[in-house]
PDB file of C-alpha atoms and ligand atoms in Angstrom:
ATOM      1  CA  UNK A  14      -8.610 -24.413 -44.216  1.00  0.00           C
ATOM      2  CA  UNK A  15      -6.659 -26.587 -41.745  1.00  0.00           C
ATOM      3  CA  UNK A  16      -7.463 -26.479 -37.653  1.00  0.00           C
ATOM      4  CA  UNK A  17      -5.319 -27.203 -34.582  1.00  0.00           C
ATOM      5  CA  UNK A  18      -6.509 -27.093 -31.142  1.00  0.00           C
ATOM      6  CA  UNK A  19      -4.393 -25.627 -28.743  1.00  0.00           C
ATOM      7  CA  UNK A  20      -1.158 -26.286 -28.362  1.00  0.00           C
ATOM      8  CA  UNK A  21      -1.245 -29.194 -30.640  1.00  0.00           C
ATOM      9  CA  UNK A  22       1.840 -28.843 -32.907  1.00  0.00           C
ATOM     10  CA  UNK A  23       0.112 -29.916 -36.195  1.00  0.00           C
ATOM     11  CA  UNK A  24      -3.822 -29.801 -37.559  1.00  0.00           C
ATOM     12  CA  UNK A  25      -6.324 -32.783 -37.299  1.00  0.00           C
ATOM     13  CA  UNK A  26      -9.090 -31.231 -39.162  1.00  0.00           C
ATOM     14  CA  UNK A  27      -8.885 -29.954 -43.282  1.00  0.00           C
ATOM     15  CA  UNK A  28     -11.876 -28.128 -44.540  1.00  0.00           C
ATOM     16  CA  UNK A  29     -12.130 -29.098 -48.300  1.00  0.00           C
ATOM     17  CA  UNK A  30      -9.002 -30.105 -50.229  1.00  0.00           C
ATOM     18  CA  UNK A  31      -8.356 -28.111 -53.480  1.00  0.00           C
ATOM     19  CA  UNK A  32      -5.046 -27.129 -54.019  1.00  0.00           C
ATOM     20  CA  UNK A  33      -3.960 -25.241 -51.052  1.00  0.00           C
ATOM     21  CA  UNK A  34      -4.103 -28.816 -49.056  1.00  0.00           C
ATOM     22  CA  UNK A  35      -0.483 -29.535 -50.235  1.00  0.00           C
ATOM     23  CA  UNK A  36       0.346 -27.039 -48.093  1.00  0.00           C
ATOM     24  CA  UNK A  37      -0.480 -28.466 -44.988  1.00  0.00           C
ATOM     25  CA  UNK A  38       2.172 -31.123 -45.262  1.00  0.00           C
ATOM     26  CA  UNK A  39       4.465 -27.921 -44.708  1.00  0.00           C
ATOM     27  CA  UNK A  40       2.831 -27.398 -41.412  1.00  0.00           C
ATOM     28  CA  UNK A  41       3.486 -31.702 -40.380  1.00  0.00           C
ATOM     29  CA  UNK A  42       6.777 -31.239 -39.646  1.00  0.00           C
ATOM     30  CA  UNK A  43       7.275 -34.410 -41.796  1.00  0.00           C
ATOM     31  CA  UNK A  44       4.623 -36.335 -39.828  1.00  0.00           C
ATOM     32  CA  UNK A  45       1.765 -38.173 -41.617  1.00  0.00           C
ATOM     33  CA  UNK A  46      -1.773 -36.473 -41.405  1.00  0.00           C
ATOM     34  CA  UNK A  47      -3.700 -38.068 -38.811  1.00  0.00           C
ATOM     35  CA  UNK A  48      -7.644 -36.603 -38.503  1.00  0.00           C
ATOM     36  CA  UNK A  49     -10.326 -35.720 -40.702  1.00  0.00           C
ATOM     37  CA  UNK A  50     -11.101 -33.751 -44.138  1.00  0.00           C
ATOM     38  CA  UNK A  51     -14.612 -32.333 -44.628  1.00  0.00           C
ATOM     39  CA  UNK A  52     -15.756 -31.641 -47.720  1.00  0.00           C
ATOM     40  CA  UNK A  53     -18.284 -28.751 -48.391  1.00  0.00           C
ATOM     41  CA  UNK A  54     -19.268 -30.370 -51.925  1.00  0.00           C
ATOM     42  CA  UNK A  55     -17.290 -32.130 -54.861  1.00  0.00           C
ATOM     43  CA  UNK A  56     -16.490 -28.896 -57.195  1.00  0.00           C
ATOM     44  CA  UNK A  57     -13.415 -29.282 -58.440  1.00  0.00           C
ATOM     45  CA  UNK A  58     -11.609 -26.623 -56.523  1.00  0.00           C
ATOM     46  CA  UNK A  59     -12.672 -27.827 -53.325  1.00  0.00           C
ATOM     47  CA  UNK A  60     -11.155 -31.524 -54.184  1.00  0.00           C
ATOM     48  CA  UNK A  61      -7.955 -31.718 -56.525  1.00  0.00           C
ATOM     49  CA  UNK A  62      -5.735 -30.991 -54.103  1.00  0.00           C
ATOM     50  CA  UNK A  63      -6.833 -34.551 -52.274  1.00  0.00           C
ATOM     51  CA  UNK A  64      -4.151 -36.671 -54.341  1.00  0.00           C
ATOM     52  CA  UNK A  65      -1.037 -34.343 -53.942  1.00  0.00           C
ATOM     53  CA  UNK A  66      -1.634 -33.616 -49.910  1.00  0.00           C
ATOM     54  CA  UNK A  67       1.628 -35.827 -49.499  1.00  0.00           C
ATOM     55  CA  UNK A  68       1.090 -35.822 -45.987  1.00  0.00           C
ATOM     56  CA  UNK A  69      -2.435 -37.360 -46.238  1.00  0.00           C
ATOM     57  CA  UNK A  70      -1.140 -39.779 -49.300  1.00  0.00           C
ATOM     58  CA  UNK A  71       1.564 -42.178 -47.153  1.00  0.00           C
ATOM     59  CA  UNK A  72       1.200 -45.515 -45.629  1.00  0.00           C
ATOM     60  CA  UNK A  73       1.519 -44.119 -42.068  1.00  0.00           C
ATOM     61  CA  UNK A  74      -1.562 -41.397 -42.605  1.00  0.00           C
ATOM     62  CA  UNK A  75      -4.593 -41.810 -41.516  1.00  0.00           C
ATOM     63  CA  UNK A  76      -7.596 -39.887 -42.566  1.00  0.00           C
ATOM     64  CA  UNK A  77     -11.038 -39.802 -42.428  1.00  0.00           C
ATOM     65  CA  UNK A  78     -12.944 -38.023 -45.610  1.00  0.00           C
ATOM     66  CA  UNK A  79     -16.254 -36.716 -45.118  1.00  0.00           C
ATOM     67  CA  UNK A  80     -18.624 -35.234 -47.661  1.00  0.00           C
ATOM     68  CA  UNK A  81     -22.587 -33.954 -48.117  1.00  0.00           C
ATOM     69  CA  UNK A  82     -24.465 -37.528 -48.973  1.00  0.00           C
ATOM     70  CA  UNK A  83     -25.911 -36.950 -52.727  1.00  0.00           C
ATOM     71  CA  UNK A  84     -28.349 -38.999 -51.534  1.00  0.00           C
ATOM     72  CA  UNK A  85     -28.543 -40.962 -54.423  1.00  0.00           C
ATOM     73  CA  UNK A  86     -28.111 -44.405 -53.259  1.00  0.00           C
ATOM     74  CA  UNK A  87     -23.980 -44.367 -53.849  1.00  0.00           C
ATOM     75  CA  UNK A  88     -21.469 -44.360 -51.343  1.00  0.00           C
ATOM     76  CA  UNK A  89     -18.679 -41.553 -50.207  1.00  0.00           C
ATOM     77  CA  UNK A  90     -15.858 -43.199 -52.468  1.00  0.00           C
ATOM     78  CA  UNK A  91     -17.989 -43.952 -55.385  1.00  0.00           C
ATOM     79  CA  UNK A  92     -19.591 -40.155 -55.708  1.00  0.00           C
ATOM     80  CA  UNK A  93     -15.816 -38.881 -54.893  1.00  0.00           C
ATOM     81  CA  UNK A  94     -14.450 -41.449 -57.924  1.00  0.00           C
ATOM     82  CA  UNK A  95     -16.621 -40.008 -60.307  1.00  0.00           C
ATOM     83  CA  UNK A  96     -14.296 -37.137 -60.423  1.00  0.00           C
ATOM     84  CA  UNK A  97     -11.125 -38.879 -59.652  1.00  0.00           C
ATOM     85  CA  UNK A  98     -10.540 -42.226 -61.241  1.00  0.00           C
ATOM     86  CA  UNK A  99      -9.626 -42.987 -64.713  1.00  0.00           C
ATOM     87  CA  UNK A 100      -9.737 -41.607 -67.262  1.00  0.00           C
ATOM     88  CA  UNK A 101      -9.502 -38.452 -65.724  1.00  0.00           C
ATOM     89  CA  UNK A 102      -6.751 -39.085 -63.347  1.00  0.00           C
ATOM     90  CA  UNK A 103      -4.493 -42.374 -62.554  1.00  0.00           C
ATOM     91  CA  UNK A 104      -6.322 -43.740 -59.593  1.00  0.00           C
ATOM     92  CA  UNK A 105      -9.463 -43.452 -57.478  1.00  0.00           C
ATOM     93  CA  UNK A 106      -9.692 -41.812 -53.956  1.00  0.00           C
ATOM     94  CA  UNK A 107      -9.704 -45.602 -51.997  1.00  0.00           C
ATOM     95  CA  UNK A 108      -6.022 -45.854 -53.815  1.00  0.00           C
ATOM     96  CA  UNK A 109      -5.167 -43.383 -51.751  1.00  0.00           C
ATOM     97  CA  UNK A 110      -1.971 -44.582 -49.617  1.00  0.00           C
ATOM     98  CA  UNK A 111      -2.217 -45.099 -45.791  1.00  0.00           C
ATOM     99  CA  UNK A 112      -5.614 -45.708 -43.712  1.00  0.00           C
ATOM    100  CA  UNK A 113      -8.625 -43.965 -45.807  1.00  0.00           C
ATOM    101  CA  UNK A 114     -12.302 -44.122 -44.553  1.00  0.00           C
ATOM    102  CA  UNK A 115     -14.963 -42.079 -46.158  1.00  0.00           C
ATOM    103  CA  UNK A 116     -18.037 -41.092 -45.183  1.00  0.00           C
ATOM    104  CA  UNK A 117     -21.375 -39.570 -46.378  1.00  0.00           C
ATOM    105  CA  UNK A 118     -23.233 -36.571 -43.930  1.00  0.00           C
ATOM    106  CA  UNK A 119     -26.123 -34.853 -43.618  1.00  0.00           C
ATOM    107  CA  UNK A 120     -26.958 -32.065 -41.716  1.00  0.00           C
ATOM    108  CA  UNK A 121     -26.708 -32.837 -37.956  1.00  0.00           C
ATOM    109  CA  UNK A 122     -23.837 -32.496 -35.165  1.00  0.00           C
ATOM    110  CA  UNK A 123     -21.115 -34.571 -34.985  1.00  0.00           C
ATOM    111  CA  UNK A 124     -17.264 -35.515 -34.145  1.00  0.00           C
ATOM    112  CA  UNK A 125     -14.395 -34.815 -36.573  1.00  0.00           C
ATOM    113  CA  UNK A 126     -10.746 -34.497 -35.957  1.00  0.00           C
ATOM    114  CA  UNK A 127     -11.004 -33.878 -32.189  1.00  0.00           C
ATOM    115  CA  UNK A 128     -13.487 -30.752 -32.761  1.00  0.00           C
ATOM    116  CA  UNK A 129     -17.411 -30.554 -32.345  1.00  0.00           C
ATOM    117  CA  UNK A 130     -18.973 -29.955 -36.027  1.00  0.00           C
ATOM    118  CA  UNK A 131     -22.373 -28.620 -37.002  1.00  0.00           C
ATOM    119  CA  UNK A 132     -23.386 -29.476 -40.437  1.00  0.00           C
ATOM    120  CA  UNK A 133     -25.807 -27.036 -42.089  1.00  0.00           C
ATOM    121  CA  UNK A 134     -26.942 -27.228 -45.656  1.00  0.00           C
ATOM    122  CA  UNK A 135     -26.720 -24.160 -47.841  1.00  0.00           C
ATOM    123  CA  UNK A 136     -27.653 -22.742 -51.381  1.00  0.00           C
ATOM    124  CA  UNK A 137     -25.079 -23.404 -53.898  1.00  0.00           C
ATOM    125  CA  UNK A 138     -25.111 -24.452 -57.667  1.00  0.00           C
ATOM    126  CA  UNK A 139     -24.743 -27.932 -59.185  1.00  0.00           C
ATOM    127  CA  UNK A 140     -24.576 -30.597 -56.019  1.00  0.00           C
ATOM    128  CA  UNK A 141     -25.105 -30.481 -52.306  1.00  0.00           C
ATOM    129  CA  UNK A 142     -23.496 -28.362 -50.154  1.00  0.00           C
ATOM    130  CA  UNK A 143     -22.394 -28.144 -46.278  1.00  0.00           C
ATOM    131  CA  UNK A 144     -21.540 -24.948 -44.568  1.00  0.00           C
ATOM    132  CA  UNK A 145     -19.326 -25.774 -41.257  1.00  0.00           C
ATOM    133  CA  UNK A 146     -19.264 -24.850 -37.583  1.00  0.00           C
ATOM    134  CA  UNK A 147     -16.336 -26.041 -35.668  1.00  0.00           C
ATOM    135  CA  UNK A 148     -15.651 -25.559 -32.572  1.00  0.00           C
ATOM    136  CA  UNK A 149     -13.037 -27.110 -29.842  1.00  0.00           C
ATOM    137  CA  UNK A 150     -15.446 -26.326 -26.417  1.00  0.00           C
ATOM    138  CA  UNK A 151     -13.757 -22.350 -26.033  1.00  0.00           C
ATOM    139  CA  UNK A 152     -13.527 -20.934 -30.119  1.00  0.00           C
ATOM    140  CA  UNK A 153     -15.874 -21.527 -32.742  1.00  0.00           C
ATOM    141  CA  UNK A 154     -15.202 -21.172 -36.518  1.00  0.00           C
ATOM    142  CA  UNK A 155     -17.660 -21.012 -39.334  1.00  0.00           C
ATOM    143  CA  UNK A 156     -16.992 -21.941 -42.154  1.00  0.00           C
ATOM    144  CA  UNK A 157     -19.173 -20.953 -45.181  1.00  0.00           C
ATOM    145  CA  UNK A 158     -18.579 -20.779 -49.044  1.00  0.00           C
ATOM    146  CA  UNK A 159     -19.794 -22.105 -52.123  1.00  0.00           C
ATOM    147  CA  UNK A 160     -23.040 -19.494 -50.300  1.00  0.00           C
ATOM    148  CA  UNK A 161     -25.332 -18.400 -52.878  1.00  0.00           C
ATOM    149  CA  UNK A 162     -27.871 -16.650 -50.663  1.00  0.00           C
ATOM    150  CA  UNK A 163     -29.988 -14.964 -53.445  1.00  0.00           C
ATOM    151  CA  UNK A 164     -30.743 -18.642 -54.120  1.00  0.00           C
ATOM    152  CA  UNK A 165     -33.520 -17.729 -51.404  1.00  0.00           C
ATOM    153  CA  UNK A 166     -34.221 -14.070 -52.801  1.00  0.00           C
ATOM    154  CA  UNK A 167     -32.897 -11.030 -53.120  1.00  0.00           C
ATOM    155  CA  UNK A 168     -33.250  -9.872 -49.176  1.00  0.00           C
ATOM    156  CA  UNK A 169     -33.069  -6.853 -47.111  1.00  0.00           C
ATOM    157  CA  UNK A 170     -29.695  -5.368 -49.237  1.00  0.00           C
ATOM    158  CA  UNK A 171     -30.354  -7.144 -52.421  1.00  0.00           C
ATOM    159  CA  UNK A 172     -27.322  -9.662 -51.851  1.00  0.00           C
ATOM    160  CA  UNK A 173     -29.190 -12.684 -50.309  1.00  0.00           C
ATOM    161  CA  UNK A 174     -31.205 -13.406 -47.892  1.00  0.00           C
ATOM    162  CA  UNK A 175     -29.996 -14.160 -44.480  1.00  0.00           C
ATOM    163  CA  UNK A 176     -31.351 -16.978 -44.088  1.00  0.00           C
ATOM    164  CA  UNK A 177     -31.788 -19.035 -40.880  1.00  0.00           C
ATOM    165  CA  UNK A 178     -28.691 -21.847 -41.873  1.00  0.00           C
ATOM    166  CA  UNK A 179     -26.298 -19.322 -42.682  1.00  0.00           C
ATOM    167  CA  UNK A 180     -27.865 -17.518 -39.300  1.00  0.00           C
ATOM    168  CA  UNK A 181     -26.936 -20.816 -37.133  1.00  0.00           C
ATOM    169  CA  UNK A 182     -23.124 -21.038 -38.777  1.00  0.00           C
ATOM    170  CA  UNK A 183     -22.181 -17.747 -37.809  1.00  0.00           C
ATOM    171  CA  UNK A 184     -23.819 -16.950 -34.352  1.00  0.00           C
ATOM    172  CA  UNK A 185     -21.255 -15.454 -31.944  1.00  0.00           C
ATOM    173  CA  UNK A 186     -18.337 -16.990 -33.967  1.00  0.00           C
ATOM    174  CA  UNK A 187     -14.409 -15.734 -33.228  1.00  0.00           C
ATOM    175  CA  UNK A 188     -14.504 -16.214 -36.556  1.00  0.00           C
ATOM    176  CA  UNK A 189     -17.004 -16.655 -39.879  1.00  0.00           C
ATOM    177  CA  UNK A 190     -14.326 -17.529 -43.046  1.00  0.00           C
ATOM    178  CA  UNK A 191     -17.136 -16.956 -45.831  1.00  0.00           C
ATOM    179  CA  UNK A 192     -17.335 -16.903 -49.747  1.00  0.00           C
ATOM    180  CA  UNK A 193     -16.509 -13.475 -51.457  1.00  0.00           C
ATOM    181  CA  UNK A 194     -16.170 -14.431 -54.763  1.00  0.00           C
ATOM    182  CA  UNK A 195     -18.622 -11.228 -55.555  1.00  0.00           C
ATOM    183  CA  UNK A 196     -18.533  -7.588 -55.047  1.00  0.00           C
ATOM    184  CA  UNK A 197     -22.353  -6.044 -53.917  1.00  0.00           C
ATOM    185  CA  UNK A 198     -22.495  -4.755 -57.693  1.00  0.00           C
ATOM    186  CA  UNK A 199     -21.678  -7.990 -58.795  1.00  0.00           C
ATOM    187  CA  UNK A 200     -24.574  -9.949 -57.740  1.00  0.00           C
ATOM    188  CA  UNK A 201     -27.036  -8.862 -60.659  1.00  0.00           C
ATOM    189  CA  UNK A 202     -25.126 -10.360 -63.164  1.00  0.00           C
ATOM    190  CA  UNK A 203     -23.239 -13.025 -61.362  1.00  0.00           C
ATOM    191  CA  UNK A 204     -25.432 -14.705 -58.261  1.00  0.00           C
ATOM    192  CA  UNK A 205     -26.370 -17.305 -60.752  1.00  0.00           C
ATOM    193  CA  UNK A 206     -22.667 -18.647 -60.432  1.00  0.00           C
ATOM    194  CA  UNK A 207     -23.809 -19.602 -57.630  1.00  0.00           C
ATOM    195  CA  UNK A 208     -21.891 -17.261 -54.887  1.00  0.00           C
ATOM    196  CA  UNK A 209     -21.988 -14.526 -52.555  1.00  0.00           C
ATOM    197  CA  UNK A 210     -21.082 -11.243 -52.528  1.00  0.00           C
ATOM    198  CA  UNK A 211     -17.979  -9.785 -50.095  1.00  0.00           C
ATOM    199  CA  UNK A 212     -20.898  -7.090 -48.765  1.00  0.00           C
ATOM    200  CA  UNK A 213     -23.201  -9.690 -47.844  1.00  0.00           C
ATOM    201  CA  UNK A 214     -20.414 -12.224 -45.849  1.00  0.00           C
ATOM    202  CA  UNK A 215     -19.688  -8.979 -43.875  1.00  0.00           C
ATOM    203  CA  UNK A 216     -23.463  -8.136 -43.126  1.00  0.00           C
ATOM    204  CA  UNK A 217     -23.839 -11.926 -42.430  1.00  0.00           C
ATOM    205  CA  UNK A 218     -21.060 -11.669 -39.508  1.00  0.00           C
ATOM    206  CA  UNK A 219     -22.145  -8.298 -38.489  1.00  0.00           C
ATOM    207  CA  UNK A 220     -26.082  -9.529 -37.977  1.00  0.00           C
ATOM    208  CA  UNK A 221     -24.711 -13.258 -36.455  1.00  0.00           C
ATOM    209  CA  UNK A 222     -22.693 -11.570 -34.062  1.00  0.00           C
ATOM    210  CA  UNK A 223     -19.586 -13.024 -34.779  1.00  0.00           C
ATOM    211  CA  UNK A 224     -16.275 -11.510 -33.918  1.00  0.00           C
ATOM    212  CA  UNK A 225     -14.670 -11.499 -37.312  1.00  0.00           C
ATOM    213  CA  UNK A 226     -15.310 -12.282 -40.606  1.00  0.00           C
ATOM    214  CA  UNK A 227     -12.659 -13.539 -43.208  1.00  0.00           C
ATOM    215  CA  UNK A 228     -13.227 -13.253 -46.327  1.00  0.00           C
ATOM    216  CA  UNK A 229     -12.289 -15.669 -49.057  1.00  0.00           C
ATOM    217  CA  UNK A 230     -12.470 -17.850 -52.179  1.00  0.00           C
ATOM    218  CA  UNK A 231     -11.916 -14.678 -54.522  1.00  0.00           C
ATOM    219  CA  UNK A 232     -13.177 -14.436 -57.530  1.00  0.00           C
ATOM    220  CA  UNK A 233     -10.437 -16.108 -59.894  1.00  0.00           C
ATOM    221  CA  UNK A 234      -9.596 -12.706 -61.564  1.00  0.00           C
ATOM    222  CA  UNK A 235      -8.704 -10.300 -58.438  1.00  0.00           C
ATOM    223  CA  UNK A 236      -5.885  -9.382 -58.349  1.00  0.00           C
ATOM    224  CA  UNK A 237      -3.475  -8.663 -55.045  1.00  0.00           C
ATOM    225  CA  UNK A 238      -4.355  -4.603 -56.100  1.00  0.00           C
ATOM    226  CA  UNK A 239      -8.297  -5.666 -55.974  1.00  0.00           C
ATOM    227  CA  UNK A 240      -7.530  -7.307 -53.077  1.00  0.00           C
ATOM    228  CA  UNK A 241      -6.261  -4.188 -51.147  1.00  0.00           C
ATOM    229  CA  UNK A 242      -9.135  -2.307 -52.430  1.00  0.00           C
ATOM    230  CA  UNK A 243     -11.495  -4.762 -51.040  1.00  0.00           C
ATOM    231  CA  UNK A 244      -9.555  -4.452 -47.607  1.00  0.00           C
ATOM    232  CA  UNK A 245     -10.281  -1.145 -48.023  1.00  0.00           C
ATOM    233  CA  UNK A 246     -14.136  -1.203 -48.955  1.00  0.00           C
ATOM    234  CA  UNK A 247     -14.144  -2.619 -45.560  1.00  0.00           C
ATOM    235  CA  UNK A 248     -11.878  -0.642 -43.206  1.00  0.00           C
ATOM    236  CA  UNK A 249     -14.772   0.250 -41.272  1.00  0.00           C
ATOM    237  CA  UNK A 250     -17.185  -2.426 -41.580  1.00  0.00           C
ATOM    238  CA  UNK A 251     -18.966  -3.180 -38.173  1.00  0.00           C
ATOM    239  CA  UNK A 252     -17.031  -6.353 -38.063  1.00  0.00           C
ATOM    240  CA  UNK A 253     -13.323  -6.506 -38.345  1.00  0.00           C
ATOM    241  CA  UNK A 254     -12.441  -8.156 -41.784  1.00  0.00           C
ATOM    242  CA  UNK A 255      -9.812  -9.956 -43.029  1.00  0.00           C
ATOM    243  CA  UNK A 256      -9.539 -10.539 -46.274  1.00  0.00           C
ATOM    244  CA  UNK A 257      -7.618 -14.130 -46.572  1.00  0.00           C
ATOM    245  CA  UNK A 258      -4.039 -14.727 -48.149  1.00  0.00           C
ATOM    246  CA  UNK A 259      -2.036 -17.825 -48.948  1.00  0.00           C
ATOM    247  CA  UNK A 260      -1.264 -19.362 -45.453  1.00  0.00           C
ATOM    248  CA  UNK A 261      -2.492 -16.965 -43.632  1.00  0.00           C
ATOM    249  CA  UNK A 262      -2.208 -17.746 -39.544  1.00  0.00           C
ATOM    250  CA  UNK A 263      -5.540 -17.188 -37.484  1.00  0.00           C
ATOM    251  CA  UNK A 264      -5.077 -17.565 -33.500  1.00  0.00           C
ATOM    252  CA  UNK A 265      -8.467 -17.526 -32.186  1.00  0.00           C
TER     253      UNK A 265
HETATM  254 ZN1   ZN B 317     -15.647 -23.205 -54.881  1.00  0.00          ZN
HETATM  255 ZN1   ZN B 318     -18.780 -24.765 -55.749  1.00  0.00          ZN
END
C-alpha cells in the first residue's frame, strides 16, 4: 500500500514491498522514491517486490526501510539479507542503488515518510509482526494483515478475538485495510495459516468504529468471481467494505 498526503503529487510512505511495489514507480512520474517503506514482517510476499521497485532501486532514491526488530541481536539489513542475498538472489538489500537506511522497530509511535505511525504488534505465524496506524494530523489509516486473531482464542464469533492491539489500529479509522485471506467457515481448518477471516476484519471495523474497512491479501486461489461474491457477502455489513483490487485509488 503506498500513501500521499494531500496534494502531494507522488507517495512518501510504502507499506510492505511484495510485488505490487513495482507499481508505484508508475505513480513517480519518473521521479526517484524519496520516503519510507515499513515492513509488517519478512514473509516473502510482503518483501520480493523490494529489488524490482525501480523507482526505489536508482542512485537518486532515497529510502528509508523499516521492519519489526527480531530481537535477536542482528541488525535491519542482516535479518532482511537472510532472504535476499546469494544464493537466493544476486545481491543483498544494502546493494540496493541510491541512499538506503534500514531500521529495526518495536512497538511505539513514531515518524515515517512525513506521516505519524503507531506500531502495534499482532498474532501472526513464523516471525514478528507489526500492524500499522498512519495518519497525516486529519485521516488515519490502519493497516492490518498477516492478523491471526484466533492466535488469542476463538472469541465472541469464533473468528478471533478482538483483541486490544487490533482494537488500538482500527479506532475511528477513515479507513482499516485488513487481512481476508479467510472466509468465517474457513477458520476451522485454516487459522493455523496464520490469518484472518473476511467476517472478522469487517466485525473488527464495525466494533473499532472505523469508517471503512478494505479488505485484502486474498487467499491465493479466489478468483475475480469469488471476489464479487465476497463483495456481496458484505453488501450490507455495518461498515462499508471494499474489497481491494490491483491499484485501486482510496481518497480519504
Ligand atoms: Zn502475507
Ligand atoms: Zn505472513
Amino acid at each position: 500500500m503506498a500513501v500521499a498526503r494531500d496534494g502531494a503529487a507522488a507517495p512518501t510512505l510504502i507499506l510492505d514491498a511484495g510485488t505490487g511495489v513495482r507499481r508505484v514507480t508508475g505513480l513517480l512520474a519518473g521521479q526517484p522514491f524519496t520516503g519510507a517503506i515499513l515492513l509488517t514482517h519478512l514473509h516473502w510476499d510482503h518483501v520480493q517486490g523490494l529489488p524490482f521497485f525501480r523507482a526505489g532501486d536508482r542512485e537518486d532514491a532515497s529510502v528509508t526501510l523499516l521492519l519489526p526488530d527480531q530481537r535477536d541481536g542482528c541488525d535491519a539489513e542482516e535479518v532482511l539479507a537472510r532472504g535476499m542475498s546469494p544464493p537466493h538472489f544476486p545481491i543483498r538489500p544494502s546493494q540496493l542503488r541510491g541512499r538506503w537506511t534500514f531500521g529495526a522497530i518495536g512497538p511505539g509511535s513514531f515518524q515515517a515518510g512525513g506521516f505519524s505511525v503507531l506500531a502495534c504488534e499482532i498474532p501472526h505465524k513464523g516471525g514478528r509482526t507489526l500492524g500499522y496506524r498512519v495518519s497525516d494530523g486529519r485521516s488515519v489509516a490502519a493497516y492490518v494483515t498477516d492478523h491471526c486473531p484466533t492466535a488469542f482464542g476463538p472469541g465472541p464469533d469464533g473468528w478471533g478475538e478482538y483483541h486490544p492491539a487490533a482494537l488500538e489500529l482500527a479506532a475511528g479509522a477513515d479507513v482499516v485495510v485488513h487481512d481476508a485471506q479467510l472466509l468465517a467457515e474457513e477458520v476451522a481448518a485454516e487459522a493455523a495459516f496464520g490469518h484472518a477471516a473476511a467476517d472478522y476484519a469487517v466485525a473488527l471495523a464495525a466494533q473499532a468504529g472505523a469508517r471503512r474497512v478494505v479488505l485484502f491479501h486474498h487467499r491465493p486461489d479466489r478468483t475475480d468471481d469469488a471476489l464479487d461474491e465476497l463483495a456481496r457477502r458484505f453488501a450490507a455489513a455495518p461498515v462499508p467494505v471494499t474489497v481491494a483490487a490491483e491499484e485501486q485509488i482510496l481518497d480519504l
